[in-house]
Coordinates of N, CA, C and O and ligand atoms in Angstrom, one line a residue:
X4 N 23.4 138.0 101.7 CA 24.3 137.8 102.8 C 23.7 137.1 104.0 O 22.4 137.1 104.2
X5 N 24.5 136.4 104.8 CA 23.7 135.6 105.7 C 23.4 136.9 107.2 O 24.3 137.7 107.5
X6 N 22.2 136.7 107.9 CA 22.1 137.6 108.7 C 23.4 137.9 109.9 O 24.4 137.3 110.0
X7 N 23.1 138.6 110.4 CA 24.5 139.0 111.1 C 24.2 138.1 112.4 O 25.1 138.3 113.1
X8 N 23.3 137.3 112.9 CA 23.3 136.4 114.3 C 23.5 135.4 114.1 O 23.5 134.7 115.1
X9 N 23.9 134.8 112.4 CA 24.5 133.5 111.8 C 26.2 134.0 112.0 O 27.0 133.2 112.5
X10 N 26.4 134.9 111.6 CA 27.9 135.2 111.7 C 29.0 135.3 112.7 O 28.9 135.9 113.8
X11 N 30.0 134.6 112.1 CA 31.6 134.4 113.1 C 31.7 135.6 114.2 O 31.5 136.7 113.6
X12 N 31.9 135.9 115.2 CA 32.3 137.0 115.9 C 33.7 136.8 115.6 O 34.3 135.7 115.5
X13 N 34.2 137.7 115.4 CA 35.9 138.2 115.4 C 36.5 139.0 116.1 O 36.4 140.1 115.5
X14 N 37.2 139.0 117.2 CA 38.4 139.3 117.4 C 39.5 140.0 116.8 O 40.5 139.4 116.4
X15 N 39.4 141.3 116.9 CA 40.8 142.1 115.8 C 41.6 143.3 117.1 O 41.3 144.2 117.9
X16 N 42.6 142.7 116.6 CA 43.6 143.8 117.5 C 43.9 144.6 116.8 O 43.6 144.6 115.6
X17 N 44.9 145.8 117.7 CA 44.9 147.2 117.0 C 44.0 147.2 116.2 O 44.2 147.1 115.0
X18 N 42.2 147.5 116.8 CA 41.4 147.7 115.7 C 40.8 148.9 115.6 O 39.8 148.9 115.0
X19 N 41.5 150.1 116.1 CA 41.3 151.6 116.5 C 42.4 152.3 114.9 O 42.5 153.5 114.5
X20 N 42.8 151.5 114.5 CA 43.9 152.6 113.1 C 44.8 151.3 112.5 O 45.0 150.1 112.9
X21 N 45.1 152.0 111.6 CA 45.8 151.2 110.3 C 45.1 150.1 110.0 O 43.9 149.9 110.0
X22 N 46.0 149.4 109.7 CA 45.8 147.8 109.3 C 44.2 147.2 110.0 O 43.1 147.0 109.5
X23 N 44.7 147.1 111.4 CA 43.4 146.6 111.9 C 42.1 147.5 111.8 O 41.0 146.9 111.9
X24 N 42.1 148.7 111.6 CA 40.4 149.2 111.8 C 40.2 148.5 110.0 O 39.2 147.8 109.8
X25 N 40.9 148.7 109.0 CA 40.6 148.0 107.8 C 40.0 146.6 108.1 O 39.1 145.9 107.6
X26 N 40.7 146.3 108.9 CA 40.4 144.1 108.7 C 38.9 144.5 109.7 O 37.9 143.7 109.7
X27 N 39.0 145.4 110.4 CA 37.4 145.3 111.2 C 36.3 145.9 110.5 O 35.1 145.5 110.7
X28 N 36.7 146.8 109.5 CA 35.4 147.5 108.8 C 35.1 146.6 108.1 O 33.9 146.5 108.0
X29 N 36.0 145.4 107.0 CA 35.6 144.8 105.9 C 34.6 143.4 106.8 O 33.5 143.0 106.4
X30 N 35.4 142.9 107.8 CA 34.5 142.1 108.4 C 33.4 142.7 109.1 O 32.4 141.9 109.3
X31 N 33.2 143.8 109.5 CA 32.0 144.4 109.6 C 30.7 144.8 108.6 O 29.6 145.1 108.6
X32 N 31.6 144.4 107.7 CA 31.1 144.9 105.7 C 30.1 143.7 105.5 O 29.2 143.6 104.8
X33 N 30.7 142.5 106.7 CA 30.1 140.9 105.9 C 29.3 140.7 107.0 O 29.0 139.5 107.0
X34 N 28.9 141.4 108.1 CA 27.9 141.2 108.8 C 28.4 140.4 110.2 O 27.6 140.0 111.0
X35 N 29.9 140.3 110.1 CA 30.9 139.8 111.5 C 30.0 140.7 113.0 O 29.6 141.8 112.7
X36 N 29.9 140.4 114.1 CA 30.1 140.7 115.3 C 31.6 140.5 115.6 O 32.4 139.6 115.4
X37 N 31.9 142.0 116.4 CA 33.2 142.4 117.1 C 33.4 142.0 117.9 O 32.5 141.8 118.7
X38 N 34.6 141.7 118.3 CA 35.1 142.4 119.6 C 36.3 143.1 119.3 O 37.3 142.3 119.1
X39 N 36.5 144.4 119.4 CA 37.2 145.2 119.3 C 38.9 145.2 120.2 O 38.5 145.3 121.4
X40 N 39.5 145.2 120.3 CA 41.0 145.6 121.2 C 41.9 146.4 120.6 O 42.1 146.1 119.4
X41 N 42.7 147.5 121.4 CA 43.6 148.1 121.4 C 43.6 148.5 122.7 O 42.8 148.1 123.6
X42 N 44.6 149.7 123.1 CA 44.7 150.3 124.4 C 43.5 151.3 124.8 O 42.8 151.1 125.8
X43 N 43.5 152.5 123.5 CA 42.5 153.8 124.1 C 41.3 153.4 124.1 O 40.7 153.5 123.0
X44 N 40.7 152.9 125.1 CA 39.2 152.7 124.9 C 38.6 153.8 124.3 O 37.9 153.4 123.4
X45 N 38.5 155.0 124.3 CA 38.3 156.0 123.9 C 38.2 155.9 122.0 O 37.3 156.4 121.3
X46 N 39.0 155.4 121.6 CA 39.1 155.3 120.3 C 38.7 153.9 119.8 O 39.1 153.6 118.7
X47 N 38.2 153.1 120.5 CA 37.8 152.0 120.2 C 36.2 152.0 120.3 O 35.4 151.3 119.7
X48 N 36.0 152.6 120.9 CA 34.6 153.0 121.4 C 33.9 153.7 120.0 O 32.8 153.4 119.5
X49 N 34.6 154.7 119.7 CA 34.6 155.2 118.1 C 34.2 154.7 117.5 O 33.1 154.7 117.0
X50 N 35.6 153.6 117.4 CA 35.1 152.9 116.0 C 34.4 151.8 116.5 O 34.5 150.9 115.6
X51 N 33.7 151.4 117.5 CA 32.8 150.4 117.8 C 31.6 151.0 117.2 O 30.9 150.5 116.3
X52 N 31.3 152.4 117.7 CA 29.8 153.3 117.4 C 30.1 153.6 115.9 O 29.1 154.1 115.4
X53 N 30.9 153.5 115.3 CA 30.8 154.0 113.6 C 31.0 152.8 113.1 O 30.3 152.9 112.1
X54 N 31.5 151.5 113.0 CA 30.8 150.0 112.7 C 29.8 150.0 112.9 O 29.2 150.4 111.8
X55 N 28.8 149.8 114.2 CA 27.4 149.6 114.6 C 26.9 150.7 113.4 O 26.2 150.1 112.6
X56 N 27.0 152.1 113.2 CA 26.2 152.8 112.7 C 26.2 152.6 111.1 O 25.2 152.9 110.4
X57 N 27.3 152.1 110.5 CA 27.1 152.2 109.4 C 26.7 150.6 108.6 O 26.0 150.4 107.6
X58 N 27.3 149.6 109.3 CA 26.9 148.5 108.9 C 26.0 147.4 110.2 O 26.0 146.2 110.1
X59 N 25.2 148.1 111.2 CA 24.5 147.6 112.1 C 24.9 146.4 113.1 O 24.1 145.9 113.9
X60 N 26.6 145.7 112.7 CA 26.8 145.3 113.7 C 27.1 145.2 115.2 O 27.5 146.3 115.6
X61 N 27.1 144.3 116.2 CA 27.5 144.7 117.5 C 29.2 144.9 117.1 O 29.8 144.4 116.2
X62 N 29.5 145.4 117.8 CA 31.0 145.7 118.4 C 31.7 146.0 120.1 O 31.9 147.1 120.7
X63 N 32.0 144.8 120.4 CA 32.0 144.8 121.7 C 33.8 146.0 121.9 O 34.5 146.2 121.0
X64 N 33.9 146.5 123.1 CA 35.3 147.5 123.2 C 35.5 146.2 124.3 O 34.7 145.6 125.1
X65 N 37.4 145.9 124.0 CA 37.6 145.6 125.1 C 39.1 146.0 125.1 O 40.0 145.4 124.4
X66 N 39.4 147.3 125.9 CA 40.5 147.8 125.8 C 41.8 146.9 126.7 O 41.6 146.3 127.8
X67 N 42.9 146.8 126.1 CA 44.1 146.0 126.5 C 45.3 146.4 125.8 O 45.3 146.8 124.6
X68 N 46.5 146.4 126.7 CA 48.2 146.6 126.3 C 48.6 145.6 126.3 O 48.8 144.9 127.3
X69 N 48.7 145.2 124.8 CA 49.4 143.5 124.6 C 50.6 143.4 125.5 O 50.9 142.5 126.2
X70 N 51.2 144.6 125.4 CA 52.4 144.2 126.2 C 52.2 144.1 127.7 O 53.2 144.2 128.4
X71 N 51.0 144.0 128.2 CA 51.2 143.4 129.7 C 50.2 142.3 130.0 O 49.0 142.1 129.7
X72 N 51.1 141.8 130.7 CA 50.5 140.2 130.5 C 49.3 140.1 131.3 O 48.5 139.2 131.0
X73 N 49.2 140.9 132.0 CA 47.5 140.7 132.9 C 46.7 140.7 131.4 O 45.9 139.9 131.0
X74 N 47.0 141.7 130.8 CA 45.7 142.2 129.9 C 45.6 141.2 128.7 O 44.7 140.9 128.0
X75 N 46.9 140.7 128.6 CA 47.2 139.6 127.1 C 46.2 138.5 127.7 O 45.4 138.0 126.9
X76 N 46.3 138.2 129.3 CA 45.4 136.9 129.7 C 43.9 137.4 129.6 O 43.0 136.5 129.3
X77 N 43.5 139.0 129.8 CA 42.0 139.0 129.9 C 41.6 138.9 128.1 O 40.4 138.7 127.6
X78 N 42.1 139.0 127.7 CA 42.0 139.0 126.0 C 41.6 137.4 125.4 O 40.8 137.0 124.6
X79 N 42.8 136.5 126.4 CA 42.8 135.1 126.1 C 41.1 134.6 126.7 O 40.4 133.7 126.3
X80 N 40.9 135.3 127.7 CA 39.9 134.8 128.8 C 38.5 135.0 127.7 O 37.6 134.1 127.6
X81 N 38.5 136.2 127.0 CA 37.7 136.4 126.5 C 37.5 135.6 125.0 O 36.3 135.4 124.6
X82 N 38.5 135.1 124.5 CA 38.7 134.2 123.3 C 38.1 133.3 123.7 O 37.3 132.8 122.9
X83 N 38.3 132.4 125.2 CA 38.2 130.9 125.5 C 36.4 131.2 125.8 O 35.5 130.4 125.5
X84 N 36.2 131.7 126.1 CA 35.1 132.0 126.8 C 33.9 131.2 125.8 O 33.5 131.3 124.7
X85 N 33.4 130.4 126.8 CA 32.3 129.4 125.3 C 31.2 129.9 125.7 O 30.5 128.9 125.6
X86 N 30.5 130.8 126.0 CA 29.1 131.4 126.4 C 29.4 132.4 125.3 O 28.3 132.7 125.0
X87 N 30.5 133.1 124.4 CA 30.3 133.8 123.5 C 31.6 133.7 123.0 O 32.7 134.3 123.1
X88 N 30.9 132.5 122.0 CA 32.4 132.4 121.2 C 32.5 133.1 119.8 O 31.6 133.6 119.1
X89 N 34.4 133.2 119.6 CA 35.0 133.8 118.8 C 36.0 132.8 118.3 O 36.8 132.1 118.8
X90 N 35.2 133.1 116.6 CA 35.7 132.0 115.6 C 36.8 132.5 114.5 O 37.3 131.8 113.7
X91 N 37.0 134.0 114.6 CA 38.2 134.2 113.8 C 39.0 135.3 114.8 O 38.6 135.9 115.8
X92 N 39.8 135.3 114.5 CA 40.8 136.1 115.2 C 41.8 137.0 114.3 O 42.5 136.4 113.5
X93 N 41.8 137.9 114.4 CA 43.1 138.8 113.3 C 44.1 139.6 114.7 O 43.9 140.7 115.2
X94 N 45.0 138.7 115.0 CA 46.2 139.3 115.6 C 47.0 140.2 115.1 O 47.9 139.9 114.4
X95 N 46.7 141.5 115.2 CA 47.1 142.7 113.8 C 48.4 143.5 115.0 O 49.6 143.4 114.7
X96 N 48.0 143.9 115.9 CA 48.7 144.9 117.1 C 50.4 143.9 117.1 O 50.8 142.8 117.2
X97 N 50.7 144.9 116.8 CA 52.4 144.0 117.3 C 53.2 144.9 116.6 O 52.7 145.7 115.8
X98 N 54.3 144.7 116.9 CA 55.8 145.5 116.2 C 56.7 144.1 115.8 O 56.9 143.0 116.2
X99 N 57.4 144.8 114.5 CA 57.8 143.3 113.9 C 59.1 143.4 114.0 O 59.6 144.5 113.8
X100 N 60.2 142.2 114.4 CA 61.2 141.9 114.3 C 62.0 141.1 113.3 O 61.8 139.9 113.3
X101 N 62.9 141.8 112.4 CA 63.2 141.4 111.4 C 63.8 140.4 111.0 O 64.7 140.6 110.1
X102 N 63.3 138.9 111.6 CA 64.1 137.9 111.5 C 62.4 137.2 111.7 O 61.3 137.7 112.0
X103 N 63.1 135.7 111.4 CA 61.5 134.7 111.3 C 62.3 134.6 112.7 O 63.4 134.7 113.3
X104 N 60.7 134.1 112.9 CA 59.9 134.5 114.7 C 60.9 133.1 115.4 O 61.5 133.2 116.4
X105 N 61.0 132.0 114.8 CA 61.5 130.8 115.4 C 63.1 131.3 115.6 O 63.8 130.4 116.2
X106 N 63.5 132.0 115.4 CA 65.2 132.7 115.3 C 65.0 134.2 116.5 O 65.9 135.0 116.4
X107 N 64.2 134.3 117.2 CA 64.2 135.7 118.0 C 63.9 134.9 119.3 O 63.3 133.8 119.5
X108 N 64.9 136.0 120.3 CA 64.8 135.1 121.6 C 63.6 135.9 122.0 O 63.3 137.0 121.7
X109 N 62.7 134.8 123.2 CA 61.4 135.6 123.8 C 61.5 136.6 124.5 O 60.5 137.2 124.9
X110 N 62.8 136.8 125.0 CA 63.2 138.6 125.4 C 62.9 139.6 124.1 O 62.1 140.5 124.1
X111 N 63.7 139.5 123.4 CA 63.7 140.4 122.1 C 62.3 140.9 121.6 O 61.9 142.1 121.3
X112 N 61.4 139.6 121.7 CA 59.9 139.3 121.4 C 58.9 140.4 122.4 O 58.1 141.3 122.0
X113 N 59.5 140.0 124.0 CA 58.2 140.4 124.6 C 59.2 142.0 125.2 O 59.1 141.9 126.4
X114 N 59.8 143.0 124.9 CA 60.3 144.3 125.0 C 60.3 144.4 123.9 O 61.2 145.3 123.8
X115 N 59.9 144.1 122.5 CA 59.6 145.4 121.5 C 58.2 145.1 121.4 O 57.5 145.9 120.7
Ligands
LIG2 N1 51.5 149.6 108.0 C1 52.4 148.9 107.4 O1 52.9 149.2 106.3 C2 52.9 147.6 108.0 C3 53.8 146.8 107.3 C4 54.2 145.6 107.8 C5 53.7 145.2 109.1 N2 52.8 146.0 109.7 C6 52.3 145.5 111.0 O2 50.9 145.6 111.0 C7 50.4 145.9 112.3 C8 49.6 147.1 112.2 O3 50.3 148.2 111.7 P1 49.6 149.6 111.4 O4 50.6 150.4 110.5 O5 48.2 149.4 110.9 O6 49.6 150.3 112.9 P2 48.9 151.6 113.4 O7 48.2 152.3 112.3 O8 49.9 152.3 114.3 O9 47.8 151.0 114.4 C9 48.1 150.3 115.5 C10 46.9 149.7 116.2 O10 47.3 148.9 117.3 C11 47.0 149.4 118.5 N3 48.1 149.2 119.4 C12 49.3 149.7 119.4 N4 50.1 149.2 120.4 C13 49.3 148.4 121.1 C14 49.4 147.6 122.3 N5 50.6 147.6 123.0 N6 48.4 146.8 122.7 C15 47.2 146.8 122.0 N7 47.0 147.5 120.9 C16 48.0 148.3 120.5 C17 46.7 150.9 118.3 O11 45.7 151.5 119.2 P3 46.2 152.1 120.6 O12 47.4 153.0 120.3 O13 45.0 152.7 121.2 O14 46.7 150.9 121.4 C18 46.1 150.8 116.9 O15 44.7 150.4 117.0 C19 51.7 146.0 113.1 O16 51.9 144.8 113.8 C20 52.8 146.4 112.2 O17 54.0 146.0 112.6 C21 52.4 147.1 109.2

């Protein structure tokens, strides 16, 4: 495996339960650097310290409510950021509306 200071940092939302703590442990499995998001820092912090412990990567916490836009921008801030860049991204956090996304008005979108 290549060492983990050659590897992609990633970006995973909802990465505190379901879906996303999976897409973080397996990229943690391959030697990825985190950066972690959901709301409860508290439970991000968790699973920051139990990544780190079992597969020795960093895992940064950066707690955020997609659904408000300050926090959606410090999220973006942190993507753009070229002093520590992030080369994959897994947008997992969201609630789904049952129509393809180009057919849902951006009200519908940004209140569910
Ligand atoms: N599970 C399924 O069978 C299934 C099927 C189809 C699609 N999906 C989609 O896959 C995604 C994950 O589903 P899941 O079942 O794994 O969900 P889950 O187990 O409920 O986990 C949700 C994760 O997202 C975080 N989260 C929730 N609301 C958030 C918000 N407003 N801002 C930031 N983070 C938030 C939660 O942490 P906090 O509560 O701390 O924020 C948690 O880490 C969702 O978009 C869901 O619609 C799931």
């Amino acid at each position: 495996m290549t060492p983990t200071s050659t590897r992609t940092t990633a970006l995973v939302t909802g990465a505190s339960a379901g879906l996303g703590h999976e897409f973080a442990k397996q990229l943690a499995a391959q030697g990825h650097p985190l950066v972690l998001v959901a709301r409860s820092a508290s439970r991000l912090e968790e699973t920051a310290a139990d990544l780190h412990r079992r597969y020795g990567i960093t895992a940064e916490v950066l707690p955020a409510d997609l659904t408000v836009d300050a926090d959606v921008a410090a999220v973006v801030e942190r993507l753009k950021d070229p002093a520590r860049p992030v080369g994959i991204l897994v947008n997992n956090a969201g609630i789904g509306l049952l129509h393809n996304f180009e057919d849902n008005p951006i009200g519908a979108e940004k209140t569910t």
